[in-house]
């Protein structure tokens, strides 16, 4: 067992850290306030090879694994959960097409996403189907060489900037087995953006309603077999949960750093508050839970990279890391006292960012359902 980063992982972390310091930290608070998303940041990360880390080099990726991907995502999330999520969501169609796309789909859609020149989206949720994604209603009817899609998707991260959307729609009867997956291109007639959600945080990341009115998608853009779309979506989410967990690590790490710094600087009762046991114990719990979660995230990434079953462990990593981030950011606000509640420090933003991580890519109740089912079958611990 080796707990050190490899030379490649260290190099990636340094690359990401330098880019984030120069390009994201200076704009993040302003852009969160104004809801400004800058595609050039994704392009810049792409130039460094950070937008297609787990994709083969032949398809324009870095040819590395999730163990490298989580290192880069954590670094980006230290400054901005929104940009880290942007990279992670752009990764979803890439990973799905790499693992199950046709050669034509791979060569057409992956290289622009892997290089950061294009942005990707993943569109599963609808108004009436969130956790129960298998009940989605958007329809896709076969008509000669095309499917005709009708319906309204909700919550599609960065659909307004995306050129490639992996979208799930119903081709058959009710339930998960009636769902198929499609690649939709940005300017397809009939596809338009509806409302943009007004959210608690993560304002840089635009969360979009997508309206589909007689959208014609060529049959060759179906991903996997007809009826296999729910499995395609789940495969994306199993892998995606590792990335959301990595984002949570970055959010929590900055919160802890800010709290520890404050505890050294802020004096009360004649000494730094970090010398008070009540504050020290909070810092101790924060650091211990961050490191525990990081180990779970690394394990899930290692399992995936080694071709082993990883879905339950990805749920455990997502559950532990995002609950940890919620607790650590809340405690960081507490340690900063009144200042923690102001926008003079990043911790209130980090707390708002942590909250959404407990909801996206399967709420933490859904993660507990997945883990609980696996544990129910397990004989040895
Ligand atoms: C900022 C943001 C970005 C998003 N981006 C995307 C995206 O890019 N693509 C996409 O497809 N979706 C996206 N989503 C949607 C997200 O995946 C859903 O919000 C999430 O799956 C939960 O669905 P819901 O909001 O409908 O909540 P519901 O499913 O209505 O759940 C409400 C509550 O009930 C609980 N609950 C539901 N079922 C159970 C159960 N069986 N047992 C116990 N508790 C249960 C939930 O945990 C939750 O607490 C995004 C959401 C947000 C907020």
GROMACS .gro file of C-alpha atoms and ligand atoms in nm:
model
  434
    1UNK     CA    1   0.000   0.000   0.000
    2UNK     CA    2   0.131   0.343  -0.091
    3UNK     CA    3  -0.027   0.666   0.027
    4UNK     CA    4   0.196   0.900  -0.172
    5UNK     CA    5   0.096   1.065  -0.497
    6UNK     CA    6   0.281   0.928  -0.800
    7UNK     CA    7   0.511   1.169  -0.989
    8UNK     CA    8   0.240   1.207  -1.258
    9UNK     CA    9  -0.028   1.283  -0.997
   10UNK     CA   10   0.199   1.537  -0.826
   11UNK     CA   11   0.269   1.703  -1.160
   12UNK     CA   12  -0.102   1.720  -1.240
   13UNK     CA   13  -0.173   1.872  -0.900
   14UNK     CA   14   0.095   2.135  -0.955
   15UNK     CA   15  -0.037   2.214  -1.305
   16UNK     CA   16  -0.392   2.251  -1.177
   17UNK     CA   17  -0.282   2.450  -0.872
   18UNK     CA   18  -0.088   2.703  -1.081
   19UNK     CA   19  -0.373   2.744  -1.331
   20UNK     CA   20  -0.633   2.786  -1.057
   21UNK     CA   21  -0.424   3.044  -0.871
   22UNK     CA   22  -0.373   3.253  -1.184
   23UNK     CA   23  -0.707   3.212  -1.359
   24UNK     CA   24  -0.983   3.111  -1.116
   25UNK     CA   25  -0.907   3.261  -0.774
   26UNK     CA   26  -0.894   3.619  -0.909
   27UNK     CA   27  -1.242   3.599  -1.067
   28UNK     CA   28  -1.433   3.345  -0.862
   29UNK     CA   29  -1.605   3.570  -0.606
   30UNK     CA   30  -1.704   3.826  -0.870
   31UNK     CA   31  -1.830   3.562  -1.111
   32UNK     CA   32  -2.024   3.378  -0.841
   33UNK     CA   33  -2.195   3.707  -0.765
   34UNK     CA   34  -2.278   3.780  -1.129
   35UNK     CA   35  -2.337   3.421  -1.244
   36UNK     CA   36  -2.071   3.448  -1.514
   37UNK     CA   37  -1.945   3.127  -1.670
   38UNK     CA   38  -1.623   3.160  -1.872
   39UNK     CA   39  -1.575   2.884  -2.133
   40UNK     CA   40  -1.217   3.007  -2.176
   41UNK     CA   41  -1.139   2.864  -1.831
   42UNK     CA   42  -1.244   2.520  -1.949
   43UNK     CA   43  -1.043   2.574  -2.269
   44UNK     CA   44  -0.740   2.670  -2.056
   45UNK     CA   45  -0.778   2.361  -1.840
   46UNK     CA   46  -0.814   2.163  -2.164
   47UNK     CA   47  -0.482   2.296  -2.295
   48UNK     CA   48  -0.319   2.153  -1.985
   49UNK     CA   49  -0.483   1.815  -2.052
   50UNK     CA   50  -0.717   1.842  -1.753
   51UNK     CA   51  -1.053   1.808  -1.927
   52UNK     CA   52  -1.007   1.455  -2.062
   53UNK     CA   53  -0.788   1.290  -1.800
   54UNK     CA   54  -0.940   0.937  -1.805
   55UNK     CA   55  -0.985   0.927  -2.184
   56UNK     CA   56  -0.734   0.741  -2.410
   57UNK     CA   57  -0.470   0.952  -2.582
   58UNK     CA   58  -0.590   0.824  -2.920
   59UNK     CA   59  -0.917   1.013  -2.856
   60UNK     CA   60  -0.743   1.330  -2.742
   61UNK     CA   61  -0.742   1.254  -2.369
   62UNK     CA   62  -0.455   1.225  -2.124
   63UNK     CA   63  -0.474   0.844  -2.113
   64UNK     CA   64  -0.467   0.840  -1.733
   65UNK     CA   65  -0.718   0.718  -1.474
   66UNK     CA   66  -0.959   0.827  -1.205
   67UNK     CA   67  -0.675   0.832  -0.952
   68UNK     CA   68  -0.531   1.123  -1.151
   69UNK     CA   69  -0.872   1.273  -1.232
   70UNK     CA   70  -0.964   1.311  -0.861
   71UNK     CA   71  -0.638   1.492  -0.787
   72UNK     CA   72  -0.706   1.752  -1.057
   73UNK     CA   73  -1.074   1.794  -0.963
   74UNK     CA   74  -0.991   1.846  -0.597
   75UNK     CA   75  -0.745   2.120  -0.691
   76UNK     CA   76  -0.995   2.301  -0.913
   77UNK     CA   77  -1.268   2.269  -0.649
   78UNK     CA   78  -1.042   2.432  -0.388
   79UNK     CA   79  -1.115   2.754  -0.574
   80UNK     CA   80  -1.446   2.682  -0.743
   81UNK     CA   81  -1.683   2.387  -0.714
   82UNK     CA   82  -1.860   2.523  -1.023
   83UNK     CA   83  -1.556   2.487  -1.253
   84UNK     CA   84  -1.466   2.148  -1.106
   85UNK     CA   85  -1.824   2.032  -1.172
   86UNK     CA   86  -1.802   2.177  -1.521
   87UNK     CA   87  -1.499   1.959  -1.592
   88UNK     CA   88  -1.666   1.657  -1.429
   89UNK     CA   89  -1.989   1.698  -1.629
   90UNK     CA   90  -1.794   1.750  -1.953
   91UNK     CA   91  -1.632   1.420  -1.863
   92UNK     CA   92  -1.960   1.225  -1.846
   93UNK     CA   93  -2.030   1.195  -2.223
   94UNK     CA   94  -1.660   1.129  -2.279
   95UNK     CA   95  -1.646   0.839  -2.035
   96UNK     CA   96  -1.974   0.690  -2.162
   97UNK     CA   97  -1.872   0.711  -2.528
   98UNK     CA   98  -1.521   0.578  -2.453
   99UNK     CA   99  -1.671   0.274  -2.282
  100UNK     CA  100  -1.972   0.209  -2.504
  101UNK     CA  101  -1.990   0.445  -2.802
  102UNK     CA  102  -1.949   0.351  -3.167
  103UNK     CA  103  -1.619   0.436  -3.340
  104UNK     CA  104  -1.795   0.718  -3.527
  105UNK     CA  105  -1.938   0.864  -3.203
  106UNK     CA  106  -1.600   0.842  -3.032
  107UNK     CA  107  -1.405   1.013  -3.307
  108UNK     CA  108  -1.666   1.285  -3.364
  109UNK     CA  109  -1.759   1.383  -3.009
  110UNK     CA  110  -1.476   1.293  -2.770
  111UNK     CA  111  -1.174   1.492  -2.901
  112UNK     CA  112  -1.339   1.838  -2.877
  113UNK     CA  113  -1.459   1.761  -2.522
  114UNK     CA  114  -1.128   1.610  -2.411
  115UNK     CA  115  -0.940   1.916  -2.533
  116UNK     CA  116  -1.173   2.161  -2.354
  117UNK     CA  117  -1.268   2.322  -2.685
  118UNK     CA  118  -1.623   2.198  -2.634
  119UNK     CA  119  -1.839   2.156  -2.325
  120UNK     CA  120  -2.056   1.856  -2.242
  121UNK     CA  121  -2.382   1.806  -2.052
  122UNK     CA  122  -2.575   1.517  -1.903
  123UNK     CA  123  -2.953   1.540  -1.911
  124UNK     CA  124  -3.150   1.283  -1.714
  125UNK     CA  125  -3.370   1.469  -1.462
  126UNK     CA  126  -3.719   1.604  -1.529
  127UNK     CA  127  -3.979   1.784  -1.321
  128UNK     CA  128  -4.152   1.462  -1.219
  129UNK     CA  129  -3.847   1.235  -1.217
  130UNK     CA  130  -3.549   1.314  -0.994
  131UNK     CA  131  -3.442   1.033  -0.764
  132UNK     CA  132  -3.689   0.810  -0.952
  133UNK     CA  133  -3.510   0.876  -1.282
  134UNK     CA  134  -3.656   0.562  -1.440
  135UNK     CA  135  -3.996   0.731  -1.461
  136UNK     CA  136  -3.885   1.005  -1.701
  137UNK     CA  137  -4.138   1.120  -1.963
  138UNK     CA  138  -3.949   1.281  -2.251
  139UNK     CA  139  -4.023   1.069  -2.556
  140UNK     CA  140  -3.813   0.958  -2.852
  141UNK     CA  141  -4.017   0.809  -3.139
  142UNK     CA  142  -3.842   0.633  -3.425
  143UNK     CA  143  -3.929   0.783  -3.765
  144UNK     CA  144  -3.722   0.631  -4.046
  145UNK     CA  145  -3.357   0.720  -3.995
  146UNK     CA  146  -3.426   0.957  -3.704
  147UNK     CA  147  -3.575   0.965  -3.357
  148UNK     CA  148  -3.812   1.253  -3.283
  149UNK     CA  149  -3.774   1.383  -2.928
  150UNK     CA  150  -4.037   1.574  -2.731
  151UNK     CA  151  -4.043   1.680  -2.368
  152UNK     CA  152  -3.878   1.902  -2.109
  153UNK     CA  153  -3.563   1.821  -1.915
  154UNK     CA  154  -3.476   2.005  -1.594
  155UNK     CA  155  -3.155   2.077  -1.407
  156UNK     CA  156  -2.918   2.022  -1.700
  157UNK     CA  157  -2.585   2.166  -1.587
  158UNK     CA  158  -2.429   2.403  -1.845
  159UNK     CA  159  -2.665   2.301  -2.126
  160UNK     CA  160  -2.656   2.662  -2.245
  161UNK     CA  161  -2.280   2.635  -2.315
  162UNK     CA  162  -2.268   2.269  -2.417
  163UNK     CA  163  -2.211   2.149  -2.770
  164UNK     CA  164  -2.276   1.785  -2.681
  165UNK     CA  165  -2.557   1.670  -2.452
  166UNK     CA  166  -2.597   1.309  -2.341
  167UNK     CA  167  -2.974   1.293  -2.298
  168UNK     CA  168  -3.208   1.018  -2.184
  169UNK     CA  169  -3.556   0.976  -2.336
  170UNK     CA  170  -3.828   0.714  -2.350
  171UNK     CA  171  -3.836   0.491  -2.660
  172UNK     CA  172  -4.043   0.211  -2.506
  173UNK     CA  173  -4.287   0.131  -2.228
  174UNK     CA  174  -4.285   0.256  -1.870
  175UNK     CA  175  -3.991   0.207  -1.634
  176UNK     CA  176  -3.614   0.199  -1.676
  177UNK     CA  177  -3.619  -0.060  -1.960
  178UNK     CA  178  -3.808   0.182  -2.186
  179UNK     CA  179  -3.532   0.444  -2.183
  180UNK     CA  180  -3.263   0.508  -2.445
  181UNK     CA  181  -2.964   0.743  -2.447
  182UNK     CA  182  -2.882   0.994  -2.722
  183UNK     CA  183  -2.616   1.242  -2.814
  184UNK     CA  184  -2.774   1.576  -2.898
  185UNK     CA  185  -2.583   1.849  -3.074
  186UNK     CA  186  -2.617   2.207  -2.960
  187UNK     CA  187  -2.787   2.368  -3.259
  188UNK     CA  188  -3.032   2.092  -3.343
  189UNK     CA  189  -3.361   2.256  -3.450
  190UNK     CA  190  -3.635   2.222  -3.187
  191UNK     CA  191  -3.394   2.220  -2.892
  192UNK     CA  192  -3.409   2.539  -2.689
  193UNK     CA  193  -3.308   2.656  -2.346
  194UNK     CA  194  -3.591   2.725  -2.101
  195UNK     CA  195  -3.551   2.889  -1.762
  196UNK     CA  196  -3.221   2.912  -1.579
  197UNK     CA  197  -3.261   2.811  -1.214
  198UNK     CA  198  -3.200   3.076  -0.947
  199UNK     CA  199  -2.998   2.887  -0.691
  200UNK     CA  200  -2.856   2.912  -0.339
  201UNK     CA  201  -2.502   2.896  -0.477
  202UNK     CA  202  -2.290   2.753  -0.760
  203UNK     CA  203  -2.396   3.053  -0.968
  204UNK     CA  204  -2.109   3.021  -1.215
  205UNK     CA  205  -2.261   2.688  -1.316
  206UNK     CA  206  -2.583   2.747  -1.509
  207UNK     CA  207  -2.858   2.497  -1.437
  208UNK     CA  208  -3.090   2.484  -1.735
  209UNK     CA  209  -3.429   2.366  -1.842
  210UNK     CA  210  -3.408   2.213  -2.192
  211UNK     CA  211  -3.721   2.214  -2.405
  212UNK     CA  212  -3.741   1.961  -2.688
  213UNK     CA  213  -4.002   2.014  -2.960
  214UNK     CA  214  -3.984   1.763  -3.244
  215UNK     CA  215  -3.606   1.743  -3.219
  216UNK     CA  216  -3.474   1.509  -3.490
  217UNK     CA  217  -3.178   1.300  -3.377
  218UNK     CA  218  -3.017   1.061  -3.627
  219UNK     CA  219  -3.036   0.695  -3.531
  220UNK     CA  220  -2.655   0.676  -3.525
  221UNK     CA  221  -2.659   0.916  -3.229
  222UNK     CA  222  -2.830   0.665  -3.004
  223UNK     CA  223  -2.578   0.550  -2.742
  224UNK     CA  224  -2.600   0.176  -2.677
  225UNK     CA  225  -2.898  -0.040  -2.763
  226UNK     CA  226  -3.257   0.081  -2.760
  227UNK     CA  227  -3.380   0.034  -2.402
  228UNK     CA  228  -3.027   0.045  -2.256
  229UNK     CA  229  -3.038   0.417  -2.177
  230UNK     CA  230  -3.110   0.384  -1.807
  231UNK     CA  231  -2.803   0.163  -1.767
  232UNK     CA  232  -2.600   0.416  -1.970
  233UNK     CA  233  -2.715   0.689  -1.731
  234UNK     CA  234  -2.637   0.478  -1.424
  235UNK     CA  235  -2.290   0.395  -1.559
  236UNK     CA  236  -2.229   0.769  -1.602
  237UNK     CA  237  -2.348   0.836  -1.247
  238UNK     CA  238  -2.146   0.554  -1.087
  239UNK     CA  239  -1.829   0.709  -1.229
  240UNK     CA  240  -1.959   1.063  -1.179
  241UNK     CA  241  -2.005   1.008  -0.807
  242UNK     CA  242  -1.629   0.963  -0.768
  243UNK     CA  243  -1.581   1.303  -0.929
  244UNK     CA  244  -1.845   1.475  -0.713
  245UNK     CA  245  -1.673   1.325  -0.408
  246UNK     CA  246  -1.342   1.472  -0.529
  247UNK     CA  247  -1.508   1.813  -0.565
  248UNK     CA  248  -1.626   1.783  -0.204
  249UNK     CA  249  -1.266   1.720  -0.091
  250UNK     CA  250  -1.151   2.044  -0.253
  251UNK     CA  251  -1.437   2.247  -0.104
  252UNK     CA  252  -1.365   2.109   0.243
  253UNK     CA  253  -0.987   2.154   0.211
  254UNK     CA  254  -1.020   2.528   0.145
  255UNK     CA  255  -1.269   2.563   0.430
  256UNK     CA  256  -1.030   2.386   0.668
  257UNK     CA  257  -0.730   2.592   0.550
  258UNK     CA  258  -0.924   2.914   0.601
  259UNK     CA  259  -1.043   2.807   0.947
  260UNK     CA  260  -0.695   2.694   1.056
  261UNK     CA  261  -0.543   3.021   0.934
  262UNK     CA  262  -0.808   3.221   1.118
  263UNK     CA  263  -0.753   3.020   1.435
  264UNK     CA  264  -0.385   3.124   1.431
  265UNK     CA  265  -0.456   3.493   1.361
  266UNK     CA  266  -0.767   3.570   1.565
  267UNK     CA  267  -0.699   3.652   1.929
  268UNK     CA  268  -0.960   3.629   2.202
  269UNK     CA  269  -0.905   3.608   2.577
  270UNK     CA  270  -0.545   3.711   2.514
  271UNK     CA  271  -0.443   3.428   2.285
  272UNK     CA  272  -0.507   3.281   1.939
  273UNK     CA  273  -0.844   3.104   1.934
  274UNK     CA  274  -0.665   2.795   1.793
  275UNK     CA  275  -0.511   2.748   2.136
  276UNK     CA  276  -0.858   2.707   2.288
  277UNK     CA  277  -0.948   2.342   2.321
  278UNK     CA  278  -1.302   2.395   2.195
  279UNK     CA  279  -1.167   2.527   1.863
  280UNK     CA  280  -0.881   2.277   1.846
  281UNK     CA  281  -1.124   1.986   1.878
  282UNK     CA  282  -1.331   2.122   1.592
  283UNK     CA  283  -1.019   2.152   1.375
  284UNK     CA  284  -0.914   1.800   1.472
  285UNK     CA  285  -1.250   1.655   1.369
  286UNK     CA  286  -1.248   1.852   1.044
  287UNK     CA  287  -0.900   1.728   0.947
  288UNK     CA  288  -0.976   1.368   1.044
  289UNK     CA  289  -1.301   1.353   0.850
  290UNK     CA  290  -1.141   1.517   0.543
  291UNK     CA  291  -0.858   1.263   0.539
  292UNK     CA  292  -1.098   0.968   0.596
  293UNK     CA  293  -1.316   1.079   0.306
  294UNK     CA  294  -1.013   1.127   0.081
  295UNK     CA  295  -0.912   0.764   0.142
  296UNK     CA  296  -1.260   0.645   0.040
  297UNK     CA  297  -1.245   0.856  -0.277
  298UNK     CA  298  -0.902   0.719  -0.362
  299UNK     CA  299  -1.027   0.363  -0.309
  300UNK     CA  300  -1.323   0.411  -0.540
  301UNK     CA  301  -1.093   0.561  -0.807
  302UNK     CA  302  -0.845   0.276  -0.767
  303UNK     CA  303  -1.120   0.014  -0.808
  304UNK     CA  304  -1.246   0.182  -1.124
  305UNK     CA  305  -0.896   0.215  -1.269
  306UNK     CA  306  -0.835  -0.154  -1.204
  307UNK     CA  307  -1.154  -0.271  -1.374
  308UNK     CA  308  -1.306  -0.394  -1.046
  309UNK     CA  309  -1.668  -0.341  -0.929
  310UNK     CA  310  -1.679   0.009  -0.782
  311UNK     CA  311  -2.041   0.133  -0.777
  312UNK     CA  312  -2.104   0.073  -0.405
  313UNK     CA  313  -1.766   0.216  -0.310
  314UNK     CA  314  -1.833   0.521  -0.532
  315UNK     CA  315  -2.160   0.574  -0.343
  316UNK     CA  316  -1.974   0.541  -0.011
  317UNK     CA  317  -1.715   0.794  -0.128
  318UNK     CA  318  -1.982   1.037  -0.248
  319UNK     CA  319  -2.185   1.001   0.072
  320UNK     CA  320  -1.889   1.035   0.308
  321UNK     CA  321  -1.712   1.314   0.119
  322UNK     CA  322  -2.016   1.534   0.061
  323UNK     CA  323  -2.155   1.492   0.414
  324UNK     CA  324  -1.803   1.567   0.539
  325UNK     CA  325  -1.783   1.881   0.321
  326UNK     CA  326  -2.117   2.003   0.460
  327UNK     CA  327  -1.996   1.955   0.817
  328UNK     CA  328  -1.647   2.097   0.760
  329UNK     CA  329  -1.771   2.409   0.580
  330UNK     CA  330  -2.035   2.467   0.850
  331UNK     CA  331  -1.767   2.434   1.118
  332UNK     CA  332  -1.537   2.669   0.925
  333UNK     CA  333  -1.809   2.936   0.927
  334UNK     CA  334  -1.839   2.880   1.303
  335UNK     CA  335  -1.465   2.913   1.364
  336UNK     CA  336  -1.459   3.242   1.173
  337UNK     CA  337  -1.744   3.367   1.392
  338UNK     CA  338  -1.927   3.671   1.254
  339UNK     CA  339  -1.668   3.706   0.977
  340UNK     CA  340  -1.756   3.357   0.858
  341UNK     CA  341  -2.106   3.474   0.780
  342UNK     CA  342  -1.980   3.758   0.558
  343UNK     CA  343  -1.858   3.754   0.202
  344UNK     CA  344  -1.516   3.882   0.314
  345UNK     CA  345  -1.409   3.518   0.340
  346UNK     CA  346  -1.487   3.225   0.109
  347UNK     CA  347  -1.633   2.995   0.376
  348UNK     CA  348  -1.998   3.100   0.341
  349UNK     CA  349  -1.974   3.033  -0.035
  350UNK     CA  350  -1.807   2.698   0.031
  351UNK     CA  351  -2.091   2.605   0.269
  352UNK     CA  352  -2.344   2.679  -0.006
  353UNK     CA  353  -2.138   2.477  -0.254
  354UNK     CA  354  -2.113   2.181  -0.015
  355UNK     CA  355  -2.492   2.168   0.016
  356UNK     CA  356  -2.554   2.099  -0.350
  357UNK     CA  357  -2.301   1.816  -0.351
  358UNK     CA  358  -2.529   1.624  -0.113
  359UNK     CA  359  -2.804   1.650  -0.378
  360UNK     CA  360  -2.653   1.606  -0.726
  361UNK     CA  361  -2.577   1.276  -0.903
  362UNK     CA  362  -2.810   1.097  -0.661
  363UNK     CA  363  -2.902   1.250  -0.325
  364UNK     CA  364  -2.727   1.114  -0.022
  365UNK     CA  365  -3.045   0.926   0.068
  366UNK     CA  366  -3.016   0.751  -0.270
  367UNK     CA  367  -2.649   0.672  -0.195
  368UNK     CA  368  -2.758   0.516   0.135
  369UNK     CA  369  -3.018   0.307  -0.053
  370UNK     CA  370  -2.747   0.176  -0.290
  371UNK     CA  371  -2.504   0.103  -0.007
  372UNK     CA  372  -2.780  -0.046   0.210
  373UNK     CA  373  -2.886  -0.289  -0.063
  374UNK     CA  374  -2.526  -0.404  -0.111
  375UNK     CA  375  -2.469  -0.443   0.264
  376UNK     CA  376  -2.791  -0.646   0.291
  377UNK     CA  377  -2.638  -0.905   0.054
  378UNK     CA  378  -2.292  -0.899   0.208
  379UNK     CA  379  -2.193  -1.186   0.439
  380UNK     CA  380  -1.847  -1.077   0.555
  381UNK     CA  381  -1.716  -0.740   0.674
  382LIG     C1  382  -2.737   2.254  -0.910
  382LIG     C2  383  -2.793   2.128  -0.965
  382LIG     C3  384  -2.738   2.072  -1.080
  382LIG     C4  385  -2.793   1.956  -1.135
  382LIG     N1  386  -2.741   1.908  -1.252
  382LIG     C5  387  -2.801   1.803  -1.312
  382LIG     C6  388  -2.757   1.760  -1.441
  382LIG     O1  389  -2.660   1.811  -1.498
  382LIG     N2  390  -2.825   1.660  -1.502
  382LIG     C7  391  -2.932   1.599  -1.444
  382LIG     O2  392  -2.989   1.509  -1.505
  382LIG     N3  393  -2.976   1.637  -1.321
  382LIG     C8  394  -2.912   1.737  -1.255
  382LIG     N4  395  -2.956   1.779  -1.131
  382LIG     C9  396  -3.073   1.714  -1.072
  382LIG    C10  397  -3.035   1.626  -0.953
  382LIG     O3  398  -2.975   1.511  -0.998
  382LIG    C11  399  -3.165   1.601  -0.876
  382LIG     O4  400  -3.200   1.723  -0.812
  382LIG    C12  401  -3.150   1.489  -0.775
  382LIG     O5  402  -3.133   1.366  -0.840
  382LIG    C13  403  -3.271   1.481  -0.682
  382LIG     O6  404  -3.390   1.482  -0.751
  382LIG     P1  405  -3.507   1.583  -0.709
  382LIG     O7  406  -3.447   1.717  -0.700
  382LIG     O8  407  -3.619   1.564  -0.803
  382LIG     O9  408  -3.548   1.539  -0.563
  382LIG     P2  409  -3.651   1.424  -0.526
  382LIG    O10  410  -3.615   1.298  -0.598
  382LIG    O11  411  -3.789   1.478  -0.539
  382LIG    O12  412  -3.617   1.403  -0.373
  382LIG    C14  413  -3.666   1.488  -0.270
  382LIG    C15  414  -3.618   1.433  -0.137
  382LIG    O13  415  -3.670   1.300  -0.118
  382LIG    C16  416  -3.564   1.210  -0.095
  382LIG     N5  417  -3.595   1.080  -0.155
  382LIG    C17  418  -3.640   1.056  -0.281
  382LIG     N6  419  -3.656   0.923  -0.300
  382LIG    C18  420  -3.619   0.863  -0.184
  382LIG    C19  421  -3.612   0.729  -0.139
  382LIG     N7  422  -3.647   0.627  -0.219
  382LIG     N8  423  -3.572   0.703  -0.012
  382LIG    C20  424  -3.536   0.807   0.070
  382LIG     N9  425  -3.540   0.936   0.033
  382LIG    C21  426  -3.580   0.963  -0.091
  382LIG    C22  427  -3.444   1.274  -0.160
  382LIG    O14  428  -3.322   1.224  -0.109
  382LIG    C23  429  -3.466   1.421  -0.130
  382LIG    O15  430  -3.420   1.447  -0.001
  382LIG    C24  431  -2.902   1.893  -1.072
  382LIG    C25  432  -2.955   1.947  -0.954
  382LIG    C26  433  -2.900   2.062  -0.901
  382LIG    C27  434  -2.961   2.119  -0.776
   0.00000   0.00000   0.00000
